[in-house]
Coordinates of C-alpha atoms in Angstrom, one line a residue:
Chain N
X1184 CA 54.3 115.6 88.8
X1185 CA 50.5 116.1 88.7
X1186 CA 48.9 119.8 88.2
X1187 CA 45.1 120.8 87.8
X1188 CA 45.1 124.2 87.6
X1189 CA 41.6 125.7 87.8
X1190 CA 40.2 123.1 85.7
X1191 CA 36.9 123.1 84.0
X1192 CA 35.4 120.1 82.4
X1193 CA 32.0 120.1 80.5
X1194 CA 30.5 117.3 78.6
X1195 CA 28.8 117.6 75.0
X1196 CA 25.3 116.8 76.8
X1197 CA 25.7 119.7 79.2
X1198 CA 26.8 117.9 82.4
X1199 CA 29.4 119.8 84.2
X1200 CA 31.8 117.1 85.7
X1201 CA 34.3 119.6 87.2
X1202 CA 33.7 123.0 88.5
X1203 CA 37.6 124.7 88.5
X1204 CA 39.5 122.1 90.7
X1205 CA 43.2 123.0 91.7
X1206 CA 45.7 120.5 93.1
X1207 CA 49.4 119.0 92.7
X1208 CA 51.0 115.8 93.3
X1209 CA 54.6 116.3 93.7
X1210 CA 57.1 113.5 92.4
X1211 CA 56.8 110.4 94.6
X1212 CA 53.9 111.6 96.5
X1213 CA 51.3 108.8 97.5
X1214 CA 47.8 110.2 97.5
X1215 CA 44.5 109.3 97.6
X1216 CA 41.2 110.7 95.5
X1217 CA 38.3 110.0 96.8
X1218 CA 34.7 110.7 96.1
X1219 CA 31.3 109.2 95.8
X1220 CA 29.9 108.2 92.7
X1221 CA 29.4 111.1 90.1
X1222 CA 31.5 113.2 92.0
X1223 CA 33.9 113.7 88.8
X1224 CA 36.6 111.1 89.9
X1225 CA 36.2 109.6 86.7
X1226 CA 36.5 112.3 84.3
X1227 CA 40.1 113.2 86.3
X1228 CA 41.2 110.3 85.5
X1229 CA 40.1 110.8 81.7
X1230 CA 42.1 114.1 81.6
X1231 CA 45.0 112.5 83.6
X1232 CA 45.5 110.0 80.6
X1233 CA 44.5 112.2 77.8
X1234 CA 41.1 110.8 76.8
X1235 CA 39.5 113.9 77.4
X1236 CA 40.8 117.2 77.1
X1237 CA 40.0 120.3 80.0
X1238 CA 37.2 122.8 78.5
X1239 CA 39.1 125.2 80.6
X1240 CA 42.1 125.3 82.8
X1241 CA 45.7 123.3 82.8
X1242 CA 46.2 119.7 83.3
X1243 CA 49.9 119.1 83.6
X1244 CA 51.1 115.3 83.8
X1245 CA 55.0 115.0 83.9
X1246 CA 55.9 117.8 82.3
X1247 CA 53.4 117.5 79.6
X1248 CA 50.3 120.5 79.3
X1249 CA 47.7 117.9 78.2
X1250 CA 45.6 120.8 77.1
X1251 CA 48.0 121.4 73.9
X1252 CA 49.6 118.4 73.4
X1253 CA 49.7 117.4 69.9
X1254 CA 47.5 114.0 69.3
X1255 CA 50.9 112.1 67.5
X1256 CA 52.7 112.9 71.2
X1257 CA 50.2 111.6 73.5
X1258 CA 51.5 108.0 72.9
X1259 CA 54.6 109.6 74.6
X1260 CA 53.3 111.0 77.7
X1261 CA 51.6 107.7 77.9
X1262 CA 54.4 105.9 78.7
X1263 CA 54.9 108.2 81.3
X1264 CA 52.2 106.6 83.0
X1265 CA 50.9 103.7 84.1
X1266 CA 47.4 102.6 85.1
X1267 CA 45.7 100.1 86.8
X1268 CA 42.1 99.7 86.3
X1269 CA 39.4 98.1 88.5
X1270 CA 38.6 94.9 86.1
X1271 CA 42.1 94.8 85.4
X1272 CA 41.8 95.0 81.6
X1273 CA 43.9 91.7 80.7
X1274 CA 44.3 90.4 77.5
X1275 CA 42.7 87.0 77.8
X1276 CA 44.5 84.9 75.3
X1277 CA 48.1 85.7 76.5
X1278 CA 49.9 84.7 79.6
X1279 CA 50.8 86.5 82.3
X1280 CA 54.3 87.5 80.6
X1281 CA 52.8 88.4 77.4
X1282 CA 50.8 90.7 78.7
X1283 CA 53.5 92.5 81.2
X1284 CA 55.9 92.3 78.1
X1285 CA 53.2 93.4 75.3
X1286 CA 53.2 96.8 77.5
X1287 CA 57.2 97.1 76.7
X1288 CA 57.0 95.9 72.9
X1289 CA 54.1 98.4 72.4
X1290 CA 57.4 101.6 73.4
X1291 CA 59.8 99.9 71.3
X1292 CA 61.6 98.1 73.8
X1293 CA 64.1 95.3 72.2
X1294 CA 63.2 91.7 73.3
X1295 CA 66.9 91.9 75.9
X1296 CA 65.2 94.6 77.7
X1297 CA 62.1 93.1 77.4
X1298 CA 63.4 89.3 79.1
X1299 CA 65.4 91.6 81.5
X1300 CA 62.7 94.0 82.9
X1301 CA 59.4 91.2 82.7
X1302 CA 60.5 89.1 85.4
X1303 CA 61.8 92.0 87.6
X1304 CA 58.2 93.1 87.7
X1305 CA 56.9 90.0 87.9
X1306 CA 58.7 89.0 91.1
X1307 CA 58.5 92.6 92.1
X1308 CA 54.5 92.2 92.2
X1309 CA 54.8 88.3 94.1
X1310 CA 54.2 86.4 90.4
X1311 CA 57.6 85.2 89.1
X1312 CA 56.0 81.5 89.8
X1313 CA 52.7 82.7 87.5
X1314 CA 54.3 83.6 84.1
X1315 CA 52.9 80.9 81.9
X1316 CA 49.5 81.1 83.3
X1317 CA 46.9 83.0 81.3
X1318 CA 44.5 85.5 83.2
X1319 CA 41.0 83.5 83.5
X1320 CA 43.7 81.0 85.7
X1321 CA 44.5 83.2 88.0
X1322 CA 42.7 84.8 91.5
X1323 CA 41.2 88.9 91.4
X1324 CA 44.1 89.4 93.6
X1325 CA 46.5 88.0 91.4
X1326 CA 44.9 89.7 88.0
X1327 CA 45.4 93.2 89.6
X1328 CA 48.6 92.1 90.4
X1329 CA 49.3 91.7 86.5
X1330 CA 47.9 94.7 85.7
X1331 CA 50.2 96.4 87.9
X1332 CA 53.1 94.7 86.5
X1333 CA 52.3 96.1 83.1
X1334 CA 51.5 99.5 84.7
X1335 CA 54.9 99.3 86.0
X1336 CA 57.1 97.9 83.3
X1337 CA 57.7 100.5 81.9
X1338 CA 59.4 102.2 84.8
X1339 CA 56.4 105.4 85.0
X1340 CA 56.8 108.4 87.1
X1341 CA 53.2 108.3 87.8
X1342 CA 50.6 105.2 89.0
X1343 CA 47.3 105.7 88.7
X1344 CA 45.3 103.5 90.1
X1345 CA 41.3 103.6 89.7
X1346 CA 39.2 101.7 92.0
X1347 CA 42.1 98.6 92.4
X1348 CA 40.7 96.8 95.1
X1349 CA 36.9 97.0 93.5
X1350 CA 36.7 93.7 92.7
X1351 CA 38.7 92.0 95.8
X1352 CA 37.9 91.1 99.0
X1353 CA 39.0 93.1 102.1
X1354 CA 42.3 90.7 102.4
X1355 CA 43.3 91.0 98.8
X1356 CA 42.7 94.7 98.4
X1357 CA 44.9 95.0 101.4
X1358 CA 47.4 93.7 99.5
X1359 CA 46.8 95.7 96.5
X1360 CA 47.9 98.5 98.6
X1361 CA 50.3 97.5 100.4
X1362 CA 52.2 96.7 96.8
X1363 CA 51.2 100.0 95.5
X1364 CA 52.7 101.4 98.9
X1365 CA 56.0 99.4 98.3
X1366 CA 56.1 100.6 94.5
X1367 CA 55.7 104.2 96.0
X1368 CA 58.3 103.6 98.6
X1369 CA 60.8 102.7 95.6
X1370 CA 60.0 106.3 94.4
X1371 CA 56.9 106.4 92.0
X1372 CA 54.4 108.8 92.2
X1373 CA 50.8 106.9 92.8
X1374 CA 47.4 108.0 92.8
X1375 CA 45.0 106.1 93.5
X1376 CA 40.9 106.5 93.3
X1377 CA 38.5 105.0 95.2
X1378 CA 35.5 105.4 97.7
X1379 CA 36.9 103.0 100.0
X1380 CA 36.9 104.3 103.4
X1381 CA 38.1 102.2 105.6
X1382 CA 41.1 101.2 103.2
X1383 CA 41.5 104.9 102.5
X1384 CA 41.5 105.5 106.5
X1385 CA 44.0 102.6 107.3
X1386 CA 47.0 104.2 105.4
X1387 CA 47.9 107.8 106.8
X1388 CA 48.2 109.1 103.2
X1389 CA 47.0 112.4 101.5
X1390 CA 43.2 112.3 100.9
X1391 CA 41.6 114.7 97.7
X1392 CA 38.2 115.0 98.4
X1393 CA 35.9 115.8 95.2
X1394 CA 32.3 115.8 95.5
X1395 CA 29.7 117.5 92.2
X1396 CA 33.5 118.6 90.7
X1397 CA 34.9 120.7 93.3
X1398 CA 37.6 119.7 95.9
X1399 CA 35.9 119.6 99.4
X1400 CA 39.1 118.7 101.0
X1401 CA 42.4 118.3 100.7
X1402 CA 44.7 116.8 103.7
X1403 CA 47.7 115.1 105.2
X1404 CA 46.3 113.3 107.5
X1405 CA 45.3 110.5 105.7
X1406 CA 41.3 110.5 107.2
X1407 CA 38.6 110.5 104.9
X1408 CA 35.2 110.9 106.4
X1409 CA 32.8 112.6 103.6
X1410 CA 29.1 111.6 104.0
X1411 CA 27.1 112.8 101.3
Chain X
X1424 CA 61.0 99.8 61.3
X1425 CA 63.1 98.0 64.3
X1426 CA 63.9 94.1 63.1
X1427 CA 62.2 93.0 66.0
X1428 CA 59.0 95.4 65.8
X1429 CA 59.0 94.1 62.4
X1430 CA 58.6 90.5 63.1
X1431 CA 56.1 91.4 65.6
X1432 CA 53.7 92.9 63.1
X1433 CA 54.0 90.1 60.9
X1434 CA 53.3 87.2 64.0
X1435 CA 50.4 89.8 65.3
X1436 CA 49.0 89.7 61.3
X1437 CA 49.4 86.1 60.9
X1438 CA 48.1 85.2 64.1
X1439 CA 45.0 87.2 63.8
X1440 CA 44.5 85.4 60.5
X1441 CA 44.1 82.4 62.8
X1442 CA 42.7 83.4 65.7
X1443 CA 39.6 84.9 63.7
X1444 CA 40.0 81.5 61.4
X1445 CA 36.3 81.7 60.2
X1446 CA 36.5 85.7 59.3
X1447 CA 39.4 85.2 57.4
X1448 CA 38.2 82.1 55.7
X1449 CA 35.2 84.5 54.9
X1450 CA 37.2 87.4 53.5
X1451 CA 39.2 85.6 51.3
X1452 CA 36.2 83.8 49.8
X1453 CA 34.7 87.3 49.2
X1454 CA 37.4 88.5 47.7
X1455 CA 38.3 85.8 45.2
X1456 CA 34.1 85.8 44.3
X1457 CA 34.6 89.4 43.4
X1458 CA 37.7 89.3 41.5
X1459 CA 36.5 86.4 39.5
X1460 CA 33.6 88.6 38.8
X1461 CA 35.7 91.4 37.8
X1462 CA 38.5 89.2 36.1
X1463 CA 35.4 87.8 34.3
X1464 CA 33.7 90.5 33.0
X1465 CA 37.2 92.0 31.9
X1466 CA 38.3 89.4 29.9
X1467 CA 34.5 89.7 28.2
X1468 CA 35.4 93.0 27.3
X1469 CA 38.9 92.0 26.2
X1470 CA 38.0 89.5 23.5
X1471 CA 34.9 91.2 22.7
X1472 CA 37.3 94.6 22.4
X1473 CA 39.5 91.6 20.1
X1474 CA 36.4 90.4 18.3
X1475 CA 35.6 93.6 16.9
X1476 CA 39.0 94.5 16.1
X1477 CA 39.0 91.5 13.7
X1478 CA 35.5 93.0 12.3
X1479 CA 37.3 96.2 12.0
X1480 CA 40.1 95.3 9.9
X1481 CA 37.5 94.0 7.5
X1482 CA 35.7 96.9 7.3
X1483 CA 36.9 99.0 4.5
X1484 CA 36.3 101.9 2.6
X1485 CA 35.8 101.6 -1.6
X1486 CA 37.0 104.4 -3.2
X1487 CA 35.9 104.4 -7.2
X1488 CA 38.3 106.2 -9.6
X1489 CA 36.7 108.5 -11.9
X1490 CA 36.1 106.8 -15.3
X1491 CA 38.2 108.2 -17.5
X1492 CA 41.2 107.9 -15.5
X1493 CA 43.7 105.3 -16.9
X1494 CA 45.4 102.7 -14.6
X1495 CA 48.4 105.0 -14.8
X1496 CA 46.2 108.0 -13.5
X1497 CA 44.7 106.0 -10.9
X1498 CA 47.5 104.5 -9.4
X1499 CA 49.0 107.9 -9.2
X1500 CA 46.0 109.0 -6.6
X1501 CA 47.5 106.2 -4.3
X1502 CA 50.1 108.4 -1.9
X1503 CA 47.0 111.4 -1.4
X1504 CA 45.1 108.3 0.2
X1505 CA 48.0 107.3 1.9
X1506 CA 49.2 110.6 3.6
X1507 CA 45.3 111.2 4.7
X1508 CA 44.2 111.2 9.1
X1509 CA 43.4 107.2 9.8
X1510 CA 44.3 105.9 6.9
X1511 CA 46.5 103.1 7.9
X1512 CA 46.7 100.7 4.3
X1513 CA 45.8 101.6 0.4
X1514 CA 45.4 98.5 -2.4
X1515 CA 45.2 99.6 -5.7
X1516 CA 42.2 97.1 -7.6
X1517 CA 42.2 97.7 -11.1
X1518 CA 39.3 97.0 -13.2
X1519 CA 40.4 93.6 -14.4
X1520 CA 40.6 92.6 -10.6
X1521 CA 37.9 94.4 -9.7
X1522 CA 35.8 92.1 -12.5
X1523 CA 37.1 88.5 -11.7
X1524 CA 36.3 89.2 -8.4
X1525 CA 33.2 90.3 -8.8
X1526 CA 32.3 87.2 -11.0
X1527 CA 33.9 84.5 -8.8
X1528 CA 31.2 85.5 -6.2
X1529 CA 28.8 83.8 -8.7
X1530 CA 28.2 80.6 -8.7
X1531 CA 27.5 80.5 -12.6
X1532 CA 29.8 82.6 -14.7
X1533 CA 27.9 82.4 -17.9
X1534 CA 26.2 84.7 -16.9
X1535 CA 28.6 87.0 -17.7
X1536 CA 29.3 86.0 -21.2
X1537 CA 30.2 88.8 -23.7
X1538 CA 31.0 91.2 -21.0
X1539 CA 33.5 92.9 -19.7
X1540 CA 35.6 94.8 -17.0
X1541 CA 34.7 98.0 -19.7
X1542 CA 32.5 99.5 -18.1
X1543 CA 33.4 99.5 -14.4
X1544 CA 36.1 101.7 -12.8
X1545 CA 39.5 101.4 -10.8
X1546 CA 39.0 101.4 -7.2
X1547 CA 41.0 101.4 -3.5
X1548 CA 40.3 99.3 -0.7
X1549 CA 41.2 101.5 2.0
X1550 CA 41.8 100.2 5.7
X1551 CA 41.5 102.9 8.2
X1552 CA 43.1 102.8 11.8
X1553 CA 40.1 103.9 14.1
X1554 CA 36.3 102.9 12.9
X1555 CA 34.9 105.9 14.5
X1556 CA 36.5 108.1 12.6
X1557 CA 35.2 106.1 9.7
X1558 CA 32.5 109.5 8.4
X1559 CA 35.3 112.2 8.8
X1560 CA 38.0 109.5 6.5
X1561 CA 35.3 109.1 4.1
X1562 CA 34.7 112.8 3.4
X1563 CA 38.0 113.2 3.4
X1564 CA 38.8 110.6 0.5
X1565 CA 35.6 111.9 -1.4
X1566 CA 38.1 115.4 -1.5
X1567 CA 40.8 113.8 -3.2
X1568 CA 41.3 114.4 -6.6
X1569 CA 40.3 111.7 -9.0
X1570 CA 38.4 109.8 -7.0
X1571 CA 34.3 109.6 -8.0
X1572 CA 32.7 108.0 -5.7
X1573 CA 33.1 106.5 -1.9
X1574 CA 31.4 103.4 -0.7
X1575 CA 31.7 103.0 2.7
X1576 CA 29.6 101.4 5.5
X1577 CA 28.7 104.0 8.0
X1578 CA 26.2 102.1 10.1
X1579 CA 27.9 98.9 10.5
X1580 CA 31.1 101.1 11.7
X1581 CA 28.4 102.8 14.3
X1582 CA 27.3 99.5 15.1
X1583 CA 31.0 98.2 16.1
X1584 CA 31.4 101.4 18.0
X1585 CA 28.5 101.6 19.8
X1586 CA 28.8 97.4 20.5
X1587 CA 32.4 98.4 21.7
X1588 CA 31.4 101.2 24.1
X1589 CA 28.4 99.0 25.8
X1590 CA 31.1 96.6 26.5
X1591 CA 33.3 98.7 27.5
X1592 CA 30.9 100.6 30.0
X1593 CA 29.0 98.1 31.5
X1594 CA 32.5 96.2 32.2
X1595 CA 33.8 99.4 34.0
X1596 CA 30.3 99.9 36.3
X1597 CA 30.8 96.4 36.9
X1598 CA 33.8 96.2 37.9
X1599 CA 33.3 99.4 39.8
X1600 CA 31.0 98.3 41.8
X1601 CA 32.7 95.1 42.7
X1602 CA 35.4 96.8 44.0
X1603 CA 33.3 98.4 46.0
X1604 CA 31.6 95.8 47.4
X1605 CA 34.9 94.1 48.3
X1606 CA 36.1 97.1 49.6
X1607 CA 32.9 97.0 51.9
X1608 CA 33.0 93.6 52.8
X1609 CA 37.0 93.8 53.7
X1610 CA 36.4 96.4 55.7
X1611 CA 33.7 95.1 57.4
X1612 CA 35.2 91.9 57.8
X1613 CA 38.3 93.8 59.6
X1614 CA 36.1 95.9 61.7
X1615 CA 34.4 92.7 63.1
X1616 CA 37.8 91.4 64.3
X1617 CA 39.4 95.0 65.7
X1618 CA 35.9 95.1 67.4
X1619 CA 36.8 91.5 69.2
X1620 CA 40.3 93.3 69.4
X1621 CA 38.8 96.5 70.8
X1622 CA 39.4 96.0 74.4
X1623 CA 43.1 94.9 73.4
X1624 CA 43.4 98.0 71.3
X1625 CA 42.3 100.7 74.4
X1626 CA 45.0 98.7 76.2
X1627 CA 47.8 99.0 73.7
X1628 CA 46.4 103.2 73.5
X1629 CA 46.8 103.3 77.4
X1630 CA 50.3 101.8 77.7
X1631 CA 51.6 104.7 74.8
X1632 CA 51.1 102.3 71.4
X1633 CA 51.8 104.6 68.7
X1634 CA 48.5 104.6 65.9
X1635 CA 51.1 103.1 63.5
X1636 CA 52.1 100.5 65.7
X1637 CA 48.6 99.3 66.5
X1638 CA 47.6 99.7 62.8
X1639 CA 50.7 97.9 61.5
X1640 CA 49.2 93.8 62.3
X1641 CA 45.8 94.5 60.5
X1642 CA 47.4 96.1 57.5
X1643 CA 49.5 93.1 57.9
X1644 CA 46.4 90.8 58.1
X1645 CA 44.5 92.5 55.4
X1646 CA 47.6 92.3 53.3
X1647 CA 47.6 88.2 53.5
X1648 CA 44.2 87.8 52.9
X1649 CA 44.6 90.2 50.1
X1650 CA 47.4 88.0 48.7
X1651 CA 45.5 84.8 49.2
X1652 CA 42.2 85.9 47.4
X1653 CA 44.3 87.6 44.8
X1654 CA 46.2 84.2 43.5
X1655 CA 43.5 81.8 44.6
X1656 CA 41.2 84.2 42.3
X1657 CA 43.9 84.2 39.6
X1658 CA 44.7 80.5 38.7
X1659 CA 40.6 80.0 39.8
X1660 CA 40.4 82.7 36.2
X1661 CA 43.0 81.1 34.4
X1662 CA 41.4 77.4 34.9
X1663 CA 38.0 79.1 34.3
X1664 CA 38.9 81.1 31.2
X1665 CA 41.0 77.9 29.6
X1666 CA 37.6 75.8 30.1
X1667 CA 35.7 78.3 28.6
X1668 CA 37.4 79.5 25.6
X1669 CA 38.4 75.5 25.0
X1670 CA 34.3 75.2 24.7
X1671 CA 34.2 78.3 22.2
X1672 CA 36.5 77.0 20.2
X1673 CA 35.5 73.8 20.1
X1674 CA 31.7 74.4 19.3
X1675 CA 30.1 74.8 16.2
X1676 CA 27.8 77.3 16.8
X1677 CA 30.9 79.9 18.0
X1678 CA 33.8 78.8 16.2
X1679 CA 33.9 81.8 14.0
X1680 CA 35.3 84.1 17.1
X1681 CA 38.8 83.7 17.9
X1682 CA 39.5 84.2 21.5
X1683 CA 42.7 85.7 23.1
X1684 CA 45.1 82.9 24.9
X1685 CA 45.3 83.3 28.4
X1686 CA 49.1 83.7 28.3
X1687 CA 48.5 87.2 26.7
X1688 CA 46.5 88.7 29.0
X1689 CA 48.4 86.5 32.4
X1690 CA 50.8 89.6 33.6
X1691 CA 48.4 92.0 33.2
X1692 CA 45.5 90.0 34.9
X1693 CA 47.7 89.0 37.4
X1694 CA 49.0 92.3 38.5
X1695 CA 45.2 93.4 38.4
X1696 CA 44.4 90.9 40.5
X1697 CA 47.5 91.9 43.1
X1698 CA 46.2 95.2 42.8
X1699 CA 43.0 95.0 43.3
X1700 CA 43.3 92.0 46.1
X1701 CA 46.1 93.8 48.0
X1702 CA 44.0 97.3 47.6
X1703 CA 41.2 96.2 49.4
X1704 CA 42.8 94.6 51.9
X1705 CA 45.1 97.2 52.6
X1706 CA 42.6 99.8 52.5
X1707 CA 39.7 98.0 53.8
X1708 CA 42.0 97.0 57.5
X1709 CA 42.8 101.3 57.2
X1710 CA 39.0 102.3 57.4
X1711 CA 38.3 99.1 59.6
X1712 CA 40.8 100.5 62.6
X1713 CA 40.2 104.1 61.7
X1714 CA 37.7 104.9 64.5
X1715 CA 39.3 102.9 67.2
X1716 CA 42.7 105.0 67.2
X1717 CA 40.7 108.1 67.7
X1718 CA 41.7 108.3 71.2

């Protein structure tokens, strides 16, 4: 579960990225945050994974108040989530299963649970046939598909994925969401950010609207129509 | 530490080592220059330390017996010299001694004809344990009964310490500052490969890597290439310091000063070196991954 309780964020140079934003995600909830650029999409996403911390208000990710979480327990609540970033973030000199299975050595995991749970993933995400590959091999479509597997290997409560289908064409980035659909139909909670309208618009999901740090809307019905 | 966690800091370590062949290559090199340096200048200062040592022990105090004293009464003064601060030996020279010696430094002993050891007095050679304590020992034997007069030579003992201390200090800045500079190197050698690493490193932060987990392979790393400069520097020294001190010995010019063997001095250089090599690698991978595991 996700909370932003009246959430203040204010950067060392002044610039006030969020203006006391409220919302919740509930457990298994799909939803979408959208946003043009600047709008303070970014710096949620900070908080969400503990880069930054609130100047004022509650962040709470999975049970964990990010605001006084000790720095030696972030690793923890971490591993709690998983994210999936635009340019995928792939280590370039290992193969596709070294980098899904360097996400599970990094908790601890033995190396059984590690040859147990890799190719799950992998054939989860449509890549069992791709393992020995490395990244600069493989299609956009098929790199944000690794980078999901290692977002979910670790069997998170919470997705977050920002900007996934930047980089892909409409096709691929369709895909991207179906999976991330799928992986939310199996009962993870996903977020994802973009400023994708008519992706956004073709799944009848939960649209957060931010725009200069404040929610504008907040909806079921899956529309997202925000012109600046 | 989990076995398997374990063996993945070593492989991550080792494999670094490769992967970043030319860095490493570079470190090690940097660390061997400055602990030949160092090991250098130390073992300087060792047999220089030895040298003057041997110019110690020759440098003793004369202590004349009044002149009226027989050899009886003058051997009896020989325990309050013994039981004084510093003084580590005592030989009794009587006057007889004290006279053939002094004549067998002539070349001609006519010249002596028709004297005697009359008129000159018993005396103690006095070795004393530290030179610069030589004033103090002095006045202190000048206070003992029955002794008349003190000859001892104050400004080549200042000259031994002084000598001693120069050594000693310069070796110490210089090894100082070595360290230092291998430190600095190390470190900067390290931070050059976690900054190739740092994209790798945000990722290992994002999927819940511990600090210590991500830290482990480049203390592992820094470790090696400790190890390797440390005994490549070592038997580098000991080849080095054989050649060397084969040359003293052998030359004409030098062959007064007696040099220390290398097997003397091997354990301790050697755990210097290990020290020294593993400290700055250690230390140097520390403050080289320090800022990236801020977030």
């Amino acid at each position: 579960m996700v909370q932003f309780i009246d959430v203040f964020k204010a950067y060392e140079n002044g610039t006030k990225a969020l203006k006391g934003i409220s919302f919740e995600i509930a457990d298994g909830e799909f939803a979408f945050l959208v946003g043009p650029s600047g709008s303070g999409k970014t710096t949620i996403i900070k908080l969400l994974t503990g880069e930054i911390a609130p100047t004022d208000g509650k962040v709470i990710v999975n049970d964990y108040d990010l605001g006084s979480l000790k720095f030696s327990k972030m690793p923890y609540m971490r591993r709690t989530i998983g994210v999936v970033f635009q340019d995928f973030r792939l280590i370039e000199n290992k193969t596709v299963y070294e980098n899904v299975a360097f996400a599970m050595r990094v908790t601890g995991a033995s190396n059984k649970e590690i040859r147990r749970r890799v190719p799950y993933v992998l054939e989860l995400v449509g890549l069992d046939n791709r393992t020995r590959r490395k990244p600069q091999e493989l299609s956009g479509g098929e790199q944000q598909r690794v980078a999901i597997a290692r977002a979910l290997v670790n069997n998170p409560r919470l997705i977050i994925a920002d900007e996934p289908t930047g980089n892909l064409d409409p096709a691929r980035s369709l895909e991207i969401m179906l999976l991330l659909q799928k992986i939310n139909e199996l009962g993870n909670t996903v977020l994802v950010v973009t400023h994708e309208k008519e992706l956004v618009n073709s799944f009848s999901k939960r649209v957060i609207a931010i725009d200069a740090g404040r929610i504008i809307s907040d909806g079921m019905d899956g529309y997202y129509n925000y012109e600046r | 530490m989990r076995g398997n966690r374990f063996g993945y800091y070593i492989r991550e370590g080792i494999g670094s080592i490769f992967t970043h062949g030319f860095m490493s290559f570079a470190s090690v090199c940097i660390i061997v220059a400055c602990l030949l340096i160092m090991g250098s200048f130390t073992l300087l200062a060792l047999n220089v330390d030895s040298v003057i040592d041997t110019m110690e022990s020759q440098n003793a105090i004369l202590a004349f017996v009044n002149e009226d004293f027989s050899e009886e009464q003058a051997r009896a003064i020989q325990p309050a010299l013994e039981a004084l601060d510093n003084v580590e030996t005592v030989y009794f020279v009587n006057k007889d001694t004290a006279w053939d010696s002094y004549v067998d430094t002539y070349e001609n002993p006519s010249f002596f004809e028709g004297l005697d050891s009359s008129f000159i007095r018993h005396r103690f050679v006095i070795y004393i344990k530290d030179i610069a304590l030589m004033a103090e020992t002095r006045d202190a034997v000048c206070n003992v009964a029955g002794i008349a007069d003190v000859n001892a030579q104050l400004e080549i003992s200042r000259g031994f310490v002084t000598l001693r201390n120069i050594v000693t200090f310069v070796s110490l800045i210089i090894v100082a500052i070595l360290f230092a500079i291998s430190l600095f190197i190390m470190s900067n050698t390290v931070k050059l490969t976690t900054y190739e690493r740092k994209d790798e490193i945000a990722i290992m932060k994002m999927v819940g890597a511990t600090s210590a987990f991500i830290r482990w392979p480049f203390v592992v790393q820094g470790l090696i290439l400790g190890l390797m400069g440390s005994l490549t520097s070592y038997l580098l020294e000991w080849g080095i310091y054989q050649v060397v001190t084969t040359k003293v010995v052998s030359s004409s010019g030098l062959n007064f000063l007696t040099t220390i063997p290398f097997s003397v001095v091997a354990i301790p250089i050697l755990v210097a070196f290990l020290v020294v090599g593993l400290g700055v690698g250690i230390v140097g991978s520390l403050v080289a991954i320090k800022n990236y595991l801020k977030v």
